[in-house]
GROMACS .gro file of C-alpha atoms in nm:
model
  348
    1MET     CA    1   3.690   4.539   1.817
    2GLU     CA    2   3.885   4.835   1.970
    3ARG     CA    3   4.049   4.911   2.277
    4THR     CA    4   4.132   5.296   2.359
    5GLY     CA    5   4.381   5.451   2.626
    6THR     CA    6   4.734   5.508   2.599
    7ILE     CA    7   4.890   5.274   2.363
    8LEU     CA    8   5.259   5.179   2.386
    9ARG     CA    9   5.308   5.153   2.030
   10GLY     CA   10   5.592   4.963   1.824
   11ARG     CA   11   5.925   4.858   1.921
   12GLU     CA   12   6.005   5.147   2.135
   13PHE     CA   13   5.660   5.144   2.318
   14GLU     CA   14   5.596   5.511   2.223
   15PRO     CA   15   5.289   5.617   2.434
   16VAL     CA   16   5.018   5.759   2.244
   17GLU     CA   17   4.660   5.840   2.316
   18GLY     CA   18   4.417   5.659   2.098
   19ARG     CA   19   4.268   5.321   2.015
   20VAL     CA   20   4.390   5.010   1.847
   21VAL     CA   21   4.139   4.841   1.617
   22VAL     CA   22   4.126   4.460   1.582
   23ASP     CA   23   3.988   4.305   1.257
   24ASP     CA   24   3.775   4.004   1.264
   25ASP     CA   25   4.068   3.774   1.175
   26GLY     CA   26   4.222   3.879   1.520
   27ARG     CA   27   4.485   4.098   1.351
   28ILE     CA   28   4.570   4.463   1.454
   29GLU     CA   29   4.404   4.674   1.172
   30ALA     CA   30   4.526   5.020   1.284
   31ILE     CA   31   4.655   5.250   1.539
   32GLU     CA   32   4.485   5.566   1.565
   33GLU     CA   33   4.570   5.857   1.732
   34THR     CA   34   4.268   6.048   1.889
   35SER     CA   35   4.173   6.200   2.218
   36THR     CA   36   4.003   5.965   2.455
   37GLU     CA   37   3.850   5.950   2.817
   38SER     CA   38   4.012   5.626   2.890
   39ASP     CA   39   4.286   5.587   3.160
   40ASP     CA   40   4.386   5.227   3.046
   41ILE     CA   41   4.700   5.150   2.946
   42ILE     CA   42   4.735   4.924   2.639
   43LEU     CA   43   5.059   4.726   2.567
   44PRO     CA   44   5.145   4.368   2.400
   45ALA     CA   45   5.070   4.046   2.604
   46PHE     CA   46   5.369   3.907   2.752
   47VAL     CA   47   5.566   3.603   2.604
   48ASN     CA   48   5.726   3.420   2.894
   49ALA     CA   49   6.042   3.287   2.727
   50HIS     CA   50   6.144   3.007   2.963
   51THR     CA   51   5.913   2.810   3.204
   52HIS     CA   52   5.902   2.454   3.371
   53ILE     CA   53   5.560   2.436   3.493
   54GLY     CA   54   5.529   2.059   3.509
   55ASP     CA   55   5.679   2.104   3.860
   56SER     CA   56   5.357   2.339   3.965
   57ILE     CA   57   5.286   2.034   4.212
   58ALA     CA   58   5.532   2.149   4.441
   59LYS     CA   59   5.538   2.539   4.480
   60GLU     CA   60   5.817   2.616   4.730
   61ALA     CA   61   5.937   2.299   4.795
   62GLY     CA   62   6.309   2.230   4.836
   63GLY     CA   63   6.405   2.548   5.045
   64GLY     CA   64   6.786   2.566   5.110
   65LEU     CA   65   6.873   2.301   4.839
   66SER     CA   66   7.140   2.348   4.583
   67LEU     CA   67   7.070   2.357   4.213
   68GLU     CA   68   7.204   2.019   4.154
   69GLU     CA   69   6.980   1.869   4.453
   70LEU     CA   70   6.659   2.073   4.307
   71VAL     CA   71   6.683   1.997   3.961
   72ALA     CA   72   6.944   1.767   3.841
   73PRO     CA   73   6.819   1.452   3.656
   74PRO     CA   74   6.738   1.191   3.724
   75ASP     CA   75   6.718   1.215   4.122
   76GLY     CA   76   6.692   1.598   4.221
   77LEU     CA   77   6.398   1.686   4.421
   78LYS     CA   78   6.181   1.806   4.121
   79HIS     CA   79   6.220   1.474   3.932
   80ARG     CA   80   6.148   1.270   4.224
   81LEU     CA   81   5.841   1.471   4.296
   82LEU     CA   82   5.717   1.442   3.942
   83ARG     CA   83   5.773   1.072   3.958
   84ALA     CA   84   5.547   1.049   4.243
   85ALA     CA   85   5.273   1.262   4.118
   86SER     CA   86   4.982   1.099   3.933
   87ARG     CA   87   4.930   1.202   3.572
   88ASP     CA   88   4.595   1.380   3.669
   89GLU     CA   89   4.796   1.579   3.945
   90LEU     CA   90   5.021   1.697   3.712
   91VAL     CA   91   4.765   1.813   3.436
   92THR     CA   92   4.584   1.991   3.702
   93ALA     CA   93   4.868   2.164   3.836
   94ILE     CA   94   4.980   2.278   3.487
   95GLU     CA   95   4.656   2.399   3.393
   96GLN     CA   96   4.627   2.608   3.731
   97SER     CA   97   4.949   2.795   3.628
   98LEU     CA   98   4.853   2.838   3.287
   99ARG     CA   99   4.534   2.991   3.404
  100PHE     CA  100   4.740   3.208   3.646
  101MET     CA  101   4.967   3.339   3.344
  102GLN     CA  102   4.670   3.395   3.129
  103ARG     CA  103   4.495   3.606   3.394
  104ALA     CA  104   4.836   3.816   3.444
  105GLY     CA  105   4.875   3.884   3.094
  106THR     CA  106   5.101   3.647   2.944
  107ALA     CA  107   5.004   3.540   2.574
  108ALA     CA  108   5.250   3.249   2.552
  109CYS     CA  109   5.494   3.059   2.738
  110LEU     CA  110   5.803   2.853   2.605
  111ASP     CA  111   5.778   2.558   2.837
  112PHE     CA  112   6.088   2.307   2.867
  113ARG     CA  113   5.872   1.985   2.893
  114GLU     CA  114   5.993   1.680   3.077
  115GLY     CA  115   5.811   1.337   3.039
  116ASP     CA  116   5.896   1.284   2.670
  117VAL     CA  117   5.583   1.226   2.449
  118ASP     CA  118   5.355   1.207   2.721
  119GLY     CA  119   5.465   1.529   2.873
  120VAL     CA  120   5.382   1.723   2.561
  121SER     CA  121   5.036   1.533   2.567
  122MET     CA  122   4.985   1.667   2.931
  123LEU     CA  123   5.065   2.027   2.848
  124ASP     CA  124   4.827   2.019   2.530
  125GLU     CA  125   4.563   1.877   2.763
  126ALA     CA  126   4.636   2.126   3.038
  127ALA     CA  127   4.608   2.428   2.794
  128ASP     CA  128   4.301   2.289   2.600
  129GLY     CA  129   4.027   2.578   2.604
  130LEU     CA  130   4.242   2.838   2.741
  131ALA     CA  131   4.373   3.125   2.528
  132ILE     CA  132   4.738   3.115   2.625
  133ASP     CA  133   4.978   2.947   2.357
  134ALA     CA  134   5.152   2.697   2.561
  135LEU     CA  135   5.451   2.568   2.351
  136SER     CA  136   5.649   2.254   2.421
  137PHE     CA  137   6.000   2.244   2.393
  138ALA     CA  138   6.027   1.902   2.444
  139ARG     CA  139   6.292   1.683   2.593
  140GLY     CA  140   6.338   1.287   2.606
  141SER     CA  141   6.353   1.203   2.252
  142VAL     CA  142   6.327   1.322   1.904
  143ASP     CA  143   5.963   1.177   1.876
  144ALA     CA  144   5.886   1.421   2.168
  145MET     CA  145   6.020   1.716   1.979
  146ARG     CA  146   5.817   1.612   1.684
  147ALA     CA  147   5.475   1.613   1.885
  148GLY     CA  148   5.583   1.937   2.020
  149ASP     CA  149   5.695   2.292   1.918
  150GLY     CA  150   6.074   2.261   1.934
  151PHE     CA  151   6.336   2.108   2.169
  152GLY     CA  152   6.458   2.214   2.495
  153ALA     CA  153   6.781   2.054   2.592
  154SER     CA  154   6.896   2.037   2.964
  155GLY     CA  155   7.276   2.127   2.904
  156ALA     CA  156   7.554   2.031   2.714
  157ASN     CA  157   7.719   1.863   3.005
  158ASP     CA  158   7.435   1.619   3.026
  159SER     CA  159   7.463   1.483   2.678
  160GLU     CA  160   7.580   1.573   2.344
  161PHE     CA  161   7.238   1.654   2.165
  162GLY     CA  162   7.373   1.627   1.828
  163ARG     CA  163   7.116   1.409   1.679
  164GLU     CA  164   6.859   1.590   1.860
  165ARG     CA  165   6.987   1.921   1.731
  166GLU     CA  166   6.984   1.779   1.367
  167ALA     CA  167   6.638   1.643   1.411
  168THR     CA  168   6.493   1.962   1.512
  169ARG     CA  169   6.660   2.161   1.240
  170GLU     CA  170   6.526   1.918   0.982
  171ALA     CA  171   6.188   1.956   1.154
  172GLY     CA  172   6.208   2.328   1.109
  173LYS     CA  173   6.161   2.390   1.478
  174PRO     CA  174   6.364   2.575   1.729
  175PHE     CA  175   6.628   2.445   1.947
  176GLY     CA  176   6.731   2.584   2.301
  177ILE     CA  177   6.964   2.461   2.559
  178HIS     CA  178   7.054   2.575   2.903
  179ALA     CA  179   7.410   2.699   2.919
  180GLY     CA  180   7.634   2.866   3.167
  181GLU     CA  181   7.379   2.836   3.453
  182VAL     CA  182   7.630   2.674   3.720
  183ASP     CA  183   7.961   2.773   3.557
  184GLU     CA  184   8.123   2.813   3.214
  185SER     CA  185   8.181   2.433   3.126
  186ASP     CA  186   7.893   2.376   2.911
  187ILE     CA  187   7.899   2.718   2.717
  188ASP     CA  188   8.123   2.622   2.437
  189PRO     CA  189   7.959   2.278   2.360
  190ALA     CA  190   7.625   2.449   2.362
  191LEU     CA  191   7.739   2.714   2.115
  192ASP     CA  192   7.893   2.434   1.895
  193LEU     CA  193   7.550   2.302   1.838
  194GLU     CA  194   7.438   2.617   1.660
  195PRO     CA  195   7.119   2.664   1.893
  196ASP     CA  196   6.817   2.896   1.843
  197PHE     CA  197   6.863   3.030   2.175
  198LEU     CA  198   7.031   2.980   2.514
  199VAL     CA  199   6.885   2.988   2.857
  200HIS     CA  200   7.071   3.159   3.185
  201MET     CA  201   7.401   3.235   3.070
  202VAL     CA  202   7.502   3.346   3.405
  203HIS     CA  203   7.869   3.258   3.389
  204PRO     CA  204   8.013   3.361   3.040
  205GLU     CA  205   8.386   3.442   2.971
  206PRO     CA  206   8.484   3.722   2.736
  207HIS     CA  207   8.526   3.458   2.441
  208HIS     CA  208   8.177   3.327   2.496
  209LEU     CA  209   8.036   3.683   2.473
  210GLU     CA  210   8.222   3.723   2.173
  211ARG     CA  211   8.094   3.393   2.022
  212VAL     CA  212   7.733   3.478   2.105
  213ALA     CA  213   7.761   3.798   1.895
  214GLU     CA  214   7.908   3.628   1.628
  215GLN     CA  215   7.649   3.356   1.624
  216ASP     CA  216   7.387   3.639   1.705
  217VAL     CA  217   7.223   3.380   1.939
  218PRO     CA  218   6.926   3.510   2.156
  219ILE     CA  219   6.971   3.449   2.539
  220VAL     CA  220   6.674   3.413   2.790
  221VAL     CA  221   6.775   3.534   3.118
  222CYS     CA  222   6.574   3.420   3.462
  223PRO     CA  223   6.687   3.654   3.717
  224ARG     CA  224   6.465   3.549   3.984
  225SER     CA  225   6.558   3.190   3.957
  226ASN     CA  226   6.932   3.258   3.943
  227LEU     CA  227   6.882   3.416   4.249
  228VAL     CA  228   6.695   3.155   4.449
  229THR     CA  229   6.931   2.892   4.328
  230ASP     CA  230   7.234   3.102   4.424
  231VAL     CA  231   7.417   3.071   4.087
  232GLY     CA  232   7.474   3.423   4.034
  233LEU     CA  233   7.317   3.686   3.804
  234SER     CA  234   7.378   3.715   3.416
  235PRO     CA  235   7.579   4.017   3.291
  236TYR     CA  236   7.273   4.131   3.143
  237GLU     CA  237   7.410   4.470   3.022
  238GLU     CA  238   7.705   4.285   2.829
  239LEU     CA  239   7.477   4.025   2.710
  240SER     CA  240   7.216   4.299   2.594
  241GLU     CA  241   7.489   4.481   2.385
  242ARG     CA  242   7.584   4.145   2.191
  243THR     CA  243   7.235   4.004   2.114
  244THR     CA  244   6.880   3.977   2.205
  245LEU     CA  245   6.751   3.913   2.557
  246ALA     CA  246   6.428   3.766   2.641
  247LEU     CA  247   6.271   3.694   2.996
  248GLY     CA  248   6.161   3.389   3.159
  249THR     CA  249   6.035   3.282   3.479
  250ASP     CA  250   6.178   2.923   3.517
  251ASN     CA  251   6.042   2.674   3.754
  252VAL     CA  252   5.697   2.733   3.924
  253PHE     CA  253   5.828   2.552   4.201
  254LEU     CA  254   6.072   2.826   4.265
  255ASN     CA  255   5.880   3.134   4.154
  256SER     CA  256   5.530   3.249   4.058
  257PRO     CA  257   5.526   3.269   3.656
  258SER     CA  258   5.458   3.639   3.705
  259MET     CA  259   5.632   3.841   3.412
  260PHE     CA  260   5.532   4.144   3.616
  261ARG     CA  261   5.765   4.038   3.913
  262GLU     CA  262   6.034   3.930   3.654
  263MET     CA  263   6.056   4.261   3.502
  264GLU     CA  264   6.055   4.455   3.812
  265PHE     CA  265   6.335   4.237   3.945
  266LEU     CA  266   6.545   4.290   3.634
  267ALA     CA  267   6.485   4.663   3.621
  268LYS     CA  268   6.610   4.696   3.984
  269LEU     CA  269   6.907   4.494   3.957
  270SER     CA  270   7.037   4.613   3.597
  271GLU     CA  271   7.093   4.921   3.398
  272LEU     CA  272   6.874   4.816   3.134
  273SER     CA  273   6.615   5.083   3.052
  274ALA     CA  274   6.244   5.023   3.074
  275PRO     CA  275   6.183   4.985   2.703
  276GLU     CA  276   6.471   4.717   2.676
  277ILE     CA  277   6.329   4.554   2.955
  278LEU     CA  278   5.962   4.543   2.814
  279ARG     CA  279   6.112   4.433   2.498
  280THR     CA  280   6.267   4.124   2.677
  281ALA     CA  281   5.901   4.040   2.822
  282THR     CA  282   5.717   4.078   2.459
  283VAL     CA  283   5.836   4.080   2.124
  284ASN     CA  284   6.193   3.932   2.207
  285GLY     CA  285   6.051   3.606   2.327
  286ALA     CA  286   5.771   3.617   2.046
  287GLU     CA  287   6.047   3.614   1.791
  288ILE     CA  288   6.239   3.329   1.948
  289ALA     CA  289   5.928   3.113   1.910
  290GLY     CA  290   5.803   3.280   1.557
  291LEU     CA  291   5.510   3.414   1.702
  292GLU     CA  292   5.336   3.712   1.504
  293TYR     CA  293   5.276   3.900   1.830
  294GLY     CA  294   5.465   4.064   2.095
  295LEU     CA  295   5.425   4.452   1.950
  296ILE     CA  296   5.125   4.650   1.897
  297GLU     CA  297   5.173   4.729   1.512
  298PRO     CA  298   4.942   4.704   1.227
  299GLY     CA  299   4.933   4.341   1.063
  300ARG     CA  300   5.054   4.158   1.414
  301ASP     CA  301   4.824   3.919   1.587
  302ALA     CA  302   4.662   4.118   1.845
  303ARG     CA  303   4.744   3.985   2.182
  304LEU     CA  304   4.693   4.295   2.413
  305LEU     CA  305   4.714   4.352   2.786
  306VAL     CA  306   4.509   4.629   2.926
  307LEU     CA  307   4.596   4.777   3.236
  308ASP     CA  308   4.368   5.021   3.455
  309GLY     CA  309   4.578   5.331   3.449
  310ALA     CA  310   4.368   5.482   3.727
  311SER     CA  311   4.431   5.196   3.963
  312ASP     CA  312   4.542   5.301   4.318
  313ASN     CA  313   4.904   5.140   4.207
  314LEU     CA  314   4.919   5.351   3.863
  315VAL     CA  315   4.739   5.642   3.892
  316GLY     CA  316   4.960   5.965   3.851
  317ALA     CA  317   5.239   5.754   3.675
  318ARG     CA  318   5.459   6.029   3.482
  319ASP     CA  319   5.617   5.744   3.233
  320PRO     CA  320   5.381   5.460   3.154
  321VAL     CA  321   5.657   5.227   3.023
  322ARG     CA  322   5.858   5.278   3.340
  323ALA     CA  323   5.536   5.199   3.532
  324VAL     CA  324   5.454   4.906   3.358
  325VAL     CA  325   5.797   4.749   3.420
  326ARG     CA  326   5.877   4.871   3.758
  327ARG     CA  327   5.509   4.910   3.947
  328ALA     CA  328   5.258   4.736   3.745
  329GLY     CA  329   5.091   4.413   3.882
  330VAL     CA  330   4.820   4.152   3.803
  331ASP     CA  331   4.603   4.360   4.046
  332ASP     CA  332   4.602   4.635   3.751
  333VAL     CA  333   4.493   4.400   3.476
  334ARG     CA  334   4.164   4.513   3.333
  335ASP     CA  335   4.171   4.299   3.041
  336VAL     CA  336   4.379   4.050   2.826
  337VAL     CA  337   4.286   4.039   2.460
  338TYR     CA  338   4.350   3.733   2.260
  339GLY     CA  339   4.232   3.789   1.892
  340ALA     CA  340   3.929   3.927   1.782
  341ASP     CA  341   3.698   3.806   2.045
  342ALA     CA  342   3.865   3.563   2.282
  343ASP     CA  343   3.926   3.804   2.565
  344GLY     CA  344   4.123   3.653   2.861
  345GLU     CA  345   3.971   3.603   3.212
  346ARG     CA  346   3.968   3.917   3.419
  347THR     CA  347   4.140   3.950   3.736
  348ASP     CA  348   3.853   4.160   3.948
   0.00000   0.00000   0.00000
């Protein structure tokens, strides 16, 4: 199988005209520079590095509420709505969000999974038959972590999480934790756990930035969510200077799980370059989860997003990387390639 057009190749997303050749095992065999008549733009499919898709049952609920009123366990609005919904309702809503992400070019999402072991089972059930990799960063118990793909802790002010951290390490799975979302009080205890990644980091102090650099801890930022919940915005440039940044869309009931929207938002409120932002949406999240895609390079798993460069929105773009980050949207998606022959659904 092959795709032709302008290929955003490698970690710098160098635009080259040619074709991507995918072998029978679903890996990128070659990137061949050659003239082509295709207007397509070919880039790595997205990795959404932080989602809560269980609350897909209640999109746009809770307008005007504080972050604590919205999501604080056990009686935040989100948790009350989850308890009130049936299992079938939850699974159906999760599946709908996964289908949207798949159509919009997302190859994988790292979901902080409520509901303990059954929550992991619900995500697996919702993802069954879809091409998107829905990874459960479970919470609630060590058993949930073992059933899923890692552990996703709520925050160090909620619990010590020492036992869960050690069990996750022994299982050889990644451990992530929210930190610095509302204030700085939970950042040091989160870093003490030596996590594999942190989420949010809106309020780091200088010594937290030093610790992040020393420990080389990746950070997932969620700018649209932080704006909606009025907690502030992360110091993106300072964080990027010290560690790896990945991008997530956070709660579905607050924001659509669109990486296009998240990239555009980050591009227009930060000084990060377009290649930096595209890395946050692709390879950086993939590497946090240990996935073998996120870049277009020989040997990588082929998870490709093909955009129509001749669409009314993208035609005439002089810089394809900036166009992808700042302008492209789901209506520009021509195809999503998941391996050798498992193409995602088209959006037209």
